[in-house]
Amino acid sequence: MQIQTNRQNFTPQFKALHIANTGNLKLYRLAGNADKKYLTSLAERIKTGELMPNLSKQEVDRWDEMLKYAVFNAQNLKNITYLETCNNRPCGIITFRTDNKTTFLDCICTFPTQVGERVKLAGKTLFYQMFSDILPIKNGRVELEAITNGPFDVVKKYEDLGFKRTSRVYPTKVVMEMSGFKLKETFNRLRELIDYTPLEPEKVNLSQTLD
């Protein structure tokens, strides 16, 4: 993967927590400013066009835009953000917030770690983590904005998960939602698919831990 890590000569107060493993994937919950600076540098170093050479320039630009949008939303202190890695290489970000009983998925973005190969279950694993966080909310619901002009048909992927389109449709996106029984049903379906092993949360320095 076209990512290089710059080692620092000082040790800032990193707060990223390694919370779970799912096969060759790992999940980290981000909290500190240093963690978010790591995401910013990550967005600058990932070369989507080189990793996915079969995509058009427009598709690459849209993917890069979503990655930068995820990093931007991770800076919001009200948001919960998880970084996902595959074999110690970053491969996904999800950031969301809950207001009363509604969870707003601000952005989910996955990216390859090998040329031309998308990471298996990367997106579903991030969704599983979010559902795990919000499932205790009684009568909770999830809302997201699905882009309609990206390199892949994400609307279809979200529908397969159980999300439904709403009447709020815009030129490049459509608002989708999932609530009540469907949320628990989707969580249980993902649990059968994903080998999720929770860990005792451990603080890590992302710059020294990840490739």
Coordinates of N, CA and C in Angstrom, one line a residue:
M1 N 0.8 -1.2 0.0 CA 0.0 0.0 0.0 C 0.9 1.2 0.0
Q2 N 0.5 2.3 -0.7 CA 1.3 3.5 -0.8 C 1.1 4.4 0.4
I3 N 1.5 3.9 1.5 CA 1.4 4.7 2.8 C 2.8 4.6 3.5
Q4 N 3.3 5.7 3.9 CA 4.5 5.7 4.7 C 4.3 6.5 6.0
T5 N 4.8 5.9 7.0 CA 4.6 6.5 8.4 C 5.8 7.3 8.8
N6 N 5.6 8.5 9.2 CA 6.7 9.3 9.7 C 6.8 9.2 11.2
R7 N 7.9 8.6 11.6 CA 8.1 8.5 13.1 C 8.4 9.8 13.7
Q8 N 7.9 10.0 14.9 CA 8.1 11.2 15.7 C 9.1 11.0 16.8
N9 N 9.8 12.0 17.2 CA 10.8 12.0 18.2 C 10.2 12.3 19.6
F10 N 8.9 12.5 19.6 CA 8.2 12.7 20.9 C 7.0 11.8 21.0
T11 N 6.4 11.7 22.2 CA 5.3 10.8 22.4 C 4.1 11.6 22.9
P12 N 3.2 12.0 21.9 CA 2.0 12.7 22.3 C 1.0 11.8 23.1
Q13 N 0.0 12.4 23.7 CA -1.0 11.6 24.4 C -2.0 11.0 23.5
F14 N -1.6 9.8 23.0 CA -2.5 9.1 22.1 C -3.6 8.4 23.0
K15 N -4.8 8.4 22.4 CA -5.9 7.8 23.2 C -6.6 6.7 22.4
A16 N -6.1 6.4 21.2 CA -6.8 5.3 20.4 C -6.8 4.0 21.1
L17 N -8.0 3.4 21.1 CA -8.2 2.1 21.9 C -8.4 1.0 20.9
H18 N -7.5 0.0 21.0 CA -7.7 -1.3 20.3 C -8.8 -2.0 21.0
I19 N -10.0 -2.2 20.4 CA -11.1 -2.7 21.1 C -11.6 -4.1 20.6
A20 N -11.2 -4.5 19.4 CA -11.7 -5.8 18.9 C -10.9 -6.3 17.7
N21 N -10.9 -7.6 17.5 CA -10.4 -8.2 16.3 C -11.5 -9.0 15.6
T22 N -11.5 -9.0 14.3 CA -12.4 -9.8 13.5 C -11.6 -10.5 12.4
G23 N -11.1 -11.6 12.6 CA -10.2 -12.3 11.6 C -8.9 -11.5 11.5
N24 N -8.6 -11.1 10.2 CA -7.4 -10.3 10.0 C -7.7 -8.8 10.1
L25 N -8.9 -8.4 10.6 CA -9.2 -7.0 10.8 C -9.2 -6.6 12.2
K26 N -8.8 -5.4 12.5 CA -8.7 -4.9 13.9 C -9.5 -3.5 13.9
L27 N -10.1 -3.3 15.0 CA -10.9 -2.0 15.2 C -10.3 -1.2 16.3
Y28 N -10.2 0.1 16.0 CA -9.7 1.1 17.0 C -10.7 2.2 17.2
R29 N -11.0 2.5 18.4 CA -11.9 3.7 18.7 C -11.0 4.9 18.9
L30 N -11.2 6.0 18.2 CA -10.4 7.2 18.3 C -11.0 8.2 19.3
A31 N -10.1 8.9 19.9 CA -10.5 9.9 20.9 C -9.7 11.1 20.9
G32 N -8.4 11.0 21.0 CA -7.5 12.2 21.1 C -7.2 12.9 19.9
N33 N -6.8 14.2 20.0 CA -6.4 15.0 18.9 C -5.3 14.4 18.0
A34 N -4.4 13.7 18.7 CA -3.3 13.1 17.9 C -3.8 12.0 17.0
D35 N -4.9 11.3 17.5 CA -5.5 10.2 16.7 C -6.1 10.8 15.4
K36 N -6.7 12.0 15.6 CA -7.4 12.6 14.5 C -6.4 13.2 13.5
K37 N -5.3 13.7 14.0 CA -4.2 14.1 13.1 C -3.6 13.0 12.3
Y38 N -3.6 11.8 12.9 CA -3.2 10.6 12.2 C -4.1 10.4 11.0
L39 N -5.4 10.5 11.2 CA -6.4 10.3 10.1 C -6.1 11.3 9.0
T40 N -5.9 12.6 9.4 CA -5.7 13.6 8.4 C -4.5 13.3 7.5
S41 N -3.4 12.8 8.2 CA -2.2 12.5 7.4 C -2.5 11.2 6.5
L42 N -3.3 10.3 7.1 CA -3.6 9.1 6.3 C -4.4 9.5 5.0
A43 N -5.3 10.4 5.1 CA -6.1 10.8 3.9 C -5.2 11.4 2.9
E44 N -4.1 12.0 3.3 CA -3.2 12.6 2.4 C -2.3 11.6 1.7
R45 N -2.0 10.5 2.4 CA -1.1 9.5 1.9 C -1.7 8.4 1.1
I46 N -3.0 8.1 1.2 CA -3.6 7.0 0.5 C -3.7 7.5 -1.0
K47 N -3.2 6.7 -1.9 CA -3.3 7.0 -3.3 C -4.3 6.1 -3.9
T48 N -5.6 6.5 -3.9 CA -6.7 5.7 -4.4 C -6.5 5.3 -5.9
G49 N -6.0 6.3 -6.7 CA -5.9 6.0 -8.1 C -4.9 4.9 -8.4
E50 N -3.8 4.8 -7.5 CA -2.8 3.7 -7.7 C -3.3 2.4 -7.2
L51 N -4.2 2.5 -6.1 CA -4.7 1.2 -5.5 C -5.8 0.6 -6.4
M52 N -6.6 1.5 -7.1 CA -7.7 1.1 -7.9 C -7.5 1.6 -9.3
P53 N -6.6 1.1 -10.1 CA -6.2 1.7 -11.4 C -7.3 1.5 -12.4
N54 N -8.3 0.7 -12.2 CA -9.3 0.5 -13.2 C -10.5 1.5 -13.1
L55 N -10.4 2.3 -12.0 CA -11.5 3.4 -11.9 C -11.1 4.6 -12.7
S56 N -12.2 5.3 -13.1 CA -12.0 6.5 -13.9 C -11.5 7.6 -12.9
K57 N -11.0 8.7 -13.5 CA -10.6 9.8 -12.6 C -11.7 10.4 -11.8
Q58 N -12.9 10.5 -12.4 CA -14.1 11.0 -11.7 C -14.4 10.1 -10.5
E59 N -14.3 8.8 -10.7 CA -14.6 7.8 -9.6 C -13.6 7.9 -8.5
V60 N -12.3 8.0 -8.9 CA -11.2 8.2 -7.9 C -11.4 9.4 -7.1
D61 N -11.7 10.5 -7.8 CA -11.9 11.8 -7.1 C -13.1 11.7 -6.1
R62 N -14.1 11.0 -6.5 CA -15.3 10.9 -5.6 C -14.9 10.1 -4.4
W63 N -14.1 9.0 -4.6 CA -13.7 8.2 -3.5 C -12.8 9.0 -2.5
D64 N -11.9 9.7 -3.1 CA -11.0 10.6 -2.3 C -11.8 11.6 -1.5
E65 N -12.9 12.1 -2.1 CA -13.7 13.1 -1.5 C -14.4 12.5 -0.2
M66 N -14.9 11.2 -0.4 CA -15.5 10.6 0.7 C -14.5 10.3 1.9
L67 N -13.3 9.9 1.5 CA -12.3 9.7 2.6 C -12.0 11.0 3.3
K68 N -11.9 12.1 2.6 CA -11.6 13.4 3.3 C -12.8 13.8 4.1
Y69 N -14.0 13.5 3.6 CA -15.2 13.8 4.4 C -15.3 13.0 5.7
A70 N -14.9 11.8 5.6 CA -14.9 10.9 6.8 C -13.9 11.5 7.8
V71 N -12.7 11.9 7.4 CA -11.7 12.4 8.2 C -12.2 13.8 8.8
F72 N -12.8 14.6 8.0 CA -13.4 15.9 8.5 C -14.4 15.6 9.6
N73 N -15.3 14.7 9.4 CA -16.3 14.4 10.4 C -15.7 13.8 11.7
A74 N -14.6 13.1 11.6 CA -14.0 12.6 12.8 C -13.5 13.6 13.7
Q75 N -13.3 14.9 13.2 CA -12.8 15.9 14.1 C -13.9 16.4 15.0
N76 N -15.2 16.1 14.7 CA -16.3 16.6 15.5 C -16.3 15.8 16.9
L77 N -16.2 16.5 18.0 CA -16.1 15.9 19.3 C -17.3 15.1 19.6
K78 N -18.4 15.4 19.0 CA -19.7 14.7 19.3 C -19.8 13.4 18.6
N79 N -18.9 13.2 17.6 CA -18.9 11.9 16.9 C -18.1 10.8 17.5
I80 N -18.6 9.6 17.3 CA -17.8 8.4 17.6 C -17.1 7.9 16.3
T81 N -15.8 7.7 16.4 CA -15.1 7.3 15.2 C -14.3 6.0 15.4
Y82 N -14.4 5.1 14.4 CA -13.6 3.9 14.5 C -12.7 3.8 13.3
L83 N -11.5 3.4 13.5 CA -10.5 3.1 12.4 C -10.4 1.6 12.3
E84 N -10.4 1.1 11.1 CA -10.3 -0.4 10.8 C -9.0 -0.6 10.1
T85 N -8.4 -1.7 10.4 CA -7.1 -2.1 9.7 C -7.2 -3.5 9.2
C86 N -6.5 -3.8 8.2 CA -6.3 -5.2 7.7 C -4.8 -5.5 7.6
N87 N -4.4 -6.5 8.4 CA -3.0 -6.8 8.5 C -2.2 -5.6 8.8
N88 N -2.7 -4.8 9.8 CA -2.0 -3.6 10.3 C -2.0 -2.4 9.3
R89 N -2.8 -2.5 8.2 CA -2.8 -1.4 7.3 C -4.3 -0.8 7.3
P90 N -4.4 0.5 7.5 CA -5.7 1.1 7.5 C -6.6 0.7 6.3
C91 N -7.8 0.4 6.5 CA -8.7 0.0 5.4 C -10.1 0.5 5.6
G92 N -10.4 1.3 6.6 CA -11.8 1.8 6.8 C -12.0 2.7 7.9
I93 N -12.9 3.6 7.8 CA -13.3 4.6 8.8 C -14.8 4.7 8.9
I94 N -15.4 4.7 10.1 CA -16.8 5.0 10.2 C -16.9 6.1 11.3
T95 N -17.8 7.1 11.1 CA -18.0 8.1 12.1 C -19.5 8.4 12.2
F96 N -20.0 8.5 13.4 CA -21.4 8.6 13.6 C -21.7 9.3 15.0
R97 N -22.9 9.8 15.1 CA -23.3 10.4 16.4 C -24.8 10.1 16.7
T98 N -25.2 10.1 17.9 CA -26.5 9.8 18.3 C -27.2 11.0 19.0
D99 N -28.3 11.4 18.5 CA -29.1 12.5 19.1 C -30.5 11.9 19.5
N100 N -30.7 11.9 20.8 CA -31.9 11.3 21.3 C -31.8 9.8 20.9
K101 N -32.8 9.4 20.1 CA -32.9 7.9 19.7 C -32.4 7.7 18.3
T102 N -32.0 8.8 17.6 CA -31.6 8.6 16.2 C -30.1 8.7 16.1
T103 N -29.5 7.7 15.4 CA -28.0 7.7 15.2 C -27.8 8.1 13.7
F104 N -27.0 9.2 13.5 CA -26.7 9.7 12.2 C -25.3 9.2 11.8
L105 N -25.3 8.4 10.7 CA -24.1 7.9 10.2 C -23.5 9.0 9.3
D106 N -22.5 9.7 9.8 CA -22.0 10.8 9.1 C -21.2 10.3 7.8
C107 N -20.4 9.3 8.0 CA -19.7 8.8 6.9 C -19.1 7.4 7.2
I108 N -19.1 6.5 6.2 CA -18.4 5.3 6.3 C -17.6 5.2 5.0
C109 N -16.3 4.9 5.1 CA -15.4 4.8 3.9 C -14.4 3.7 4.1
T110 N -14.4 2.8 3.2 CA -13.4 1.7 3.2 C -12.5 1.9 1.9
F111 N -11.3 1.4 2.0 CA -10.3 1.5 0.9 C -9.4 0.3 0.9
P112 N -8.9 0.0 -0.3 CA -8.1 -1.2 -0.4 C -6.7 -1.1 0.2
T113 N -6.1 -2.2 0.6 CA -4.7 -2.2 1.0 C -3.7 -2.8 0.0
Q114 N -4.3 -3.5 -1.0 CA -3.6 -4.1 -2.1 C -4.1 -3.6 -3.4
V115 N -3.3 -3.5 -4.4 CA -3.8 -2.9 -5.7 C -4.9 -3.8 -6.3
G116 N -6.0 -3.2 -6.6 CA -7.1 -3.8 -7.2 C -7.9 -4.8 -6.4
E117 N -7.7 -4.8 -5.0 CA -8.4 -5.7 -4.2 C -9.1 -5.0 -3.0
R118 N -10.4 -5.1 -3.0 CA -11.1 -4.5 -1.8 C -11.1 -5.5 -0.6
V119 N -11.0 -4.9 0.6 CA -10.9 -5.8 1.8 C -12.2 -6.4 2.1
K120 N -12.2 -7.7 2.2 CA -13.4 -8.5 2.4 C -14.0 -8.2 3.8
L121 N -15.3 -7.9 3.8 CA -16.1 -7.6 5.1 C -15.7 -6.3 5.8
A122 N -14.9 -5.5 5.1 CA -14.5 -4.2 5.7 C -15.7 -3.3 6.1
G123 N -16.6 -3.1 5.2 CA -17.8 -2.3 5.4 C -18.7 -2.9 6.4
K124 N -19.0 -4.2 6.3 CA -19.9 -4.9 7.2 C -19.4 -4.9 8.6
T125 N -18.1 -5.0 8.8 CA -17.5 -5.0 10.1 C -17.7 -3.7 10.8
L126 N -17.5 -2.6 10.0 CA -17.7 -1.3 10.6 C -19.2 -1.1 11.0
F127 N -20.1 -1.5 10.1 CA -21.5 -1.4 10.5 C -21.8 -2.2 11.7
Y128 N -21.2 -3.4 11.8 CA -21.5 -4.3 13.0 C -21.0 -3.6 14.3
Q129 N -19.9 -2.9 14.2 CA -19.4 -2.2 15.4 C -20.4 -1.0 15.8
M130 N -20.9 -0.3 14.8 CA -21.8 0.8 15.1 C -23.1 0.2 15.6
F131 N -23.7 -0.8 15.0 CA -24.9 -1.4 15.5 C -24.7 -1.9 17.0
S132 N -23.5 -2.5 17.3 CA -23.2 -3.0 18.6 C -23.3 -1.8 19.6
D133 N -22.8 -0.7 19.2 CA -22.8 0.5 20.1 C -24.2 1.0 20.4
I134 N -25.1 1.0 19.4 CA -26.4 1.7 19.5 C -27.5 0.7 19.8
L135 N -27.3 -0.6 19.7 CA -28.4 -1.5 20.0 C -29.1 -1.4 21.3
P136 N -28.3 -1.0 22.4 CA -29.0 -0.8 23.7 C -30.0 0.3 23.7
I137 N -30.0 1.2 22.7 CA -30.9 2.3 22.7 C -32.3 1.8 22.3
K138 N -33.3 1.9 23.2 CA -34.6 1.4 23.0 C -35.3 2.2 21.9
N139 N -35.9 1.5 20.9 CA -36.6 2.1 19.8 C -35.7 3.0 19.0
G140 N -34.4 2.7 18.9 CA -33.4 3.5 18.2 C -33.6 3.3 16.7
R141 N -33.0 4.2 15.9 CA -33.0 4.2 14.5 C -31.7 4.7 13.9
V142 N -31.4 4.4 12.7 CA -30.2 4.9 12.1 C -30.6 5.6 10.8
E143 N -29.9 6.7 10.5 CA -30.1 7.5 9.3 C -28.8 7.7 8.6
L144 N -28.8 7.6 7.3 CA -27.5 7.9 6.5 C -27.9 8.6 5.2
E145 N -26.9 9.2 4.6 CA -27.0 9.7 3.3 C -26.2 8.9 2.3
A146 N -26.8 8.2 1.4 CA -26.1 7.3 0.5 C -25.8 8.1 -0.8
I147 N -24.5 8.1 -1.2 CA -24.2 8.8 -2.5 C -24.7 8.0 -3.7
T148 N -25.0 8.7 -4.7 CA -25.5 8.0 -5.9 C -24.6 8.2 -7.1
N149 N -23.5 8.9 -6.9 CA -22.6 9.1 -8.0 C -21.2 8.7 -7.7
G150 N -21.1 7.6 -6.9 CA -19.7 7.1 -6.5 C -19.3 6.0 -7.4
P151 N -18.1 5.4 -7.1 CA -17.6 4.3 -8.0 C -18.3 3.0 -7.8
F152 N -19.1 2.9 -6.7 CA -19.9 1.6 -6.5 C -21.3 2.0 -6.1
D153 N -22.2 1.0 -6.3 CA -23.6 1.2 -6.0 C -23.8 1.0 -4.5
V154 N -23.6 2.0 -3.7 CA -23.7 1.8 -2.2 C -25.2 1.8 -1.8
V155 N -26.1 2.4 -2.6 CA -27.5 2.3 -2.2 C -27.9 0.8 -2.2
K156 N -27.5 0.1 -3.2 CA -27.9 -1.4 -3.2 C -27.3 -2.1 -2.0
K157 N -26.0 -1.8 -1.7 CA -25.4 -2.4 -0.5 C -26.1 -2.1 0.8
Y158 N -26.6 -0.8 0.9 CA -27.3 -0.5 2.1 C -28.7 -1.2 2.2
E159 N -29.3 -1.3 1.0 CA -30.6 -2.0 1.0 C -30.4 -3.4 1.4
D160 N -29.3 -4.1 0.9 CA -29.0 -5.4 1.3 C -28.9 -5.6 2.8
L161 N -28.3 -4.5 3.4 CA -28.2 -4.6 4.9 C -29.5 -4.4 5.6
G162 N -30.5 -3.8 5.0 CA -31.8 -3.6 5.6 C -32.2 -2.1 5.6
F163 N -31.4 -1.2 5.1 CA -31.8 0.2 5.0 C -32.9 0.4 4.0
K164 N -33.8 1.4 4.2 CA -34.8 1.7 3.2 C -34.6 3.1 2.7
R165 N -34.9 3.4 1.5 CA -34.9 4.8 1.0 C -36.0 5.6 1.5
T166 N -35.8 6.8 1.8 CA -36.8 7.7 2.2 C -37.2 8.6 1.0
S167 N -38.1 9.5 1.2 CA -38.5 10.4 0.1 C -37.6 11.6 -0.1
R168 N -36.6 11.7 0.8 CA -35.6 12.7 0.7 C -34.5 12.3 -0.3
V169 N -34.6 12.8 -1.5 CA -33.7 12.4 -2.6 C -33.1 13.7 -3.2
Y170 N -31.8 13.7 -3.4 CA -31.1 14.9 -3.8 C -30.3 14.5 -5.1
P171 N -29.7 15.5 -5.8 CA -29.0 15.2 -7.0 C -27.9 14.1 -6.9
T172 N -27.2 14.1 -5.8 CA -26.1 13.1 -5.7 C -26.2 12.2 -4.5
K173 N -27.4 12.2 -3.8 CA -27.5 11.3 -2.6 C -29.0 11.1 -2.3
V174 N -29.2 10.1 -1.5 CA -30.6 9.8 -1.1 C -30.5 9.4 0.4
V175 N -31.4 9.9 1.2 CA -31.4 9.6 2.6 C -32.1 8.2 2.8
M176 N -31.4 7.4 3.7 CA -31.9 6.1 3.9 C -32.0 5.9 5.5
E177 N -32.8 4.9 5.9 CA -33.0 4.7 7.3 C -33.3 3.3 7.7
M178 N -33.0 3.0 8.9 CA -33.3 1.6 9.5 C -33.7 1.8 10.9
S179 N -34.8 1.1 11.3 CA -35.2 1.3 12.7 C -35.8 0.1 13.3
G180 N -36.0 0.1 14.6 CA -36.7 -0.9 15.3 C -36.2 -2.3 15.1
F181 N -37.1 -3.2 14.8 CA -36.8 -4.6 14.7 C -35.8 -4.9 13.7
K182 N -35.8 -4.1 12.6 CA -34.9 -4.4 11.5 C -33.4 -4.2 11.9
L183 N -33.2 -3.2 12.8 CA -31.8 -3.0 13.3 C -31.3 -4.2 14.0
K184 N -32.1 -4.7 14.9 CA -31.7 -5.9 15.6 C -31.5 -7.1 14.7
E185 N -32.4 -7.2 13.8 CA -32.3 -8.4 12.8 C -31.0 -8.3 12.0
T186 N -30.7 -7.1 11.5 CA -29.4 -6.9 10.8 C -28.2 -7.2 11.6
F187 N -28.2 -6.8 12.9 CA -27.1 -7.0 13.8 C -26.9 -8.5 14.0
N188 N -28.0 -9.2 14.2 CA -27.9 -10.7 14.4 C -27.4 -11.4 13.1
R189 N -27.8 -10.9 11.9 CA -27.3 -11.5 10.7 C -25.8 -11.2 10.5
L190 N -25.4 -10.1 10.8 CA -23.9 -9.8 10.7 C -23.1 -10.6 11.7
R191 N -23.7 -10.8 12.9 CA -23.0 -11.6 13.9 C -22.7 -13.0 13.5
E192 N -23.6 -13.5 12.6 CA -23.4 -14.9 12.1 C -22.3 -14.8 11.0
L193 N -22.0 -13.7 10.5 CA -21.1 -13.6 9.4 C -19.7 -13.2 9.8
I194 N -19.6 -12.4 10.9 CA -18.4 -11.8 11.3 C -17.8 -12.5 12.6
D195 N -16.6 -12.9 12.6 CA -15.9 -13.5 13.7 C -15.4 -12.4 14.7
Y196 N -16.2 -11.8 15.5 CA -15.9 -10.6 16.3 C -15.4 -11.0 17.7
T197 N -14.2 -10.6 18.0 CA -13.6 -10.9 19.3 C -13.4 -9.6 20.1
P198 N -14.2 -9.3 21.0 CA -13.9 -8.0 21.8 C -12.7 -8.2 22.7
L199 N -12.0 -7.1 22.9 CA -10.8 -7.1 23.7 C -10.9 -6.1 24.9
E200 N -10.1 -6.3 25.9 CA -9.9 -5.3 26.9 C -9.3 -4.1 26.2
P201 N -9.9 -3.0 26.2 CA -9.4 -1.8 25.4 C -8.0 -1.5 25.8
E202 N -7.1 -1.3 24.8 CA -5.7 -1.0 25.1 C -5.3 0.2 24.3
K203 N -4.7 1.2 25.0 CA -4.3 2.4 24.3 C -3.1 2.1 23.4
V204 N -3.2 2.7 22.2 CA -2.1 2.5 21.2 C -1.7 3.8 20.6
N205 N -0.5 3.9 20.1 CA 0.1 4.9 19.3 C -0.1 4.5 17.8
L206 N -1.0 5.0 17.1 CA -1.3 4.6 15.8 C -0.2 4.7 14.8
S207 N 0.6 5.8 15.0 CA 1.7 6.0 14.1 C 2.8 5.0 14.2
Q208 N 2.9 4.4 15.4 CA 4.0 3.4 15.7 C 3.4 2.0 15.5
T209 N 2.1 1.8 15.6 CA 1.5 0.5 15.6 C 1.1 0.1 14.1
L210 N 0.7 1.0 13.3 CA 0.2 0.7 12.0 C 1.3 1.0 10.9
D211 N 1.2 0.2 9.8 CA 2.1 0.4 8.6 C 1.7 1.7 7.9

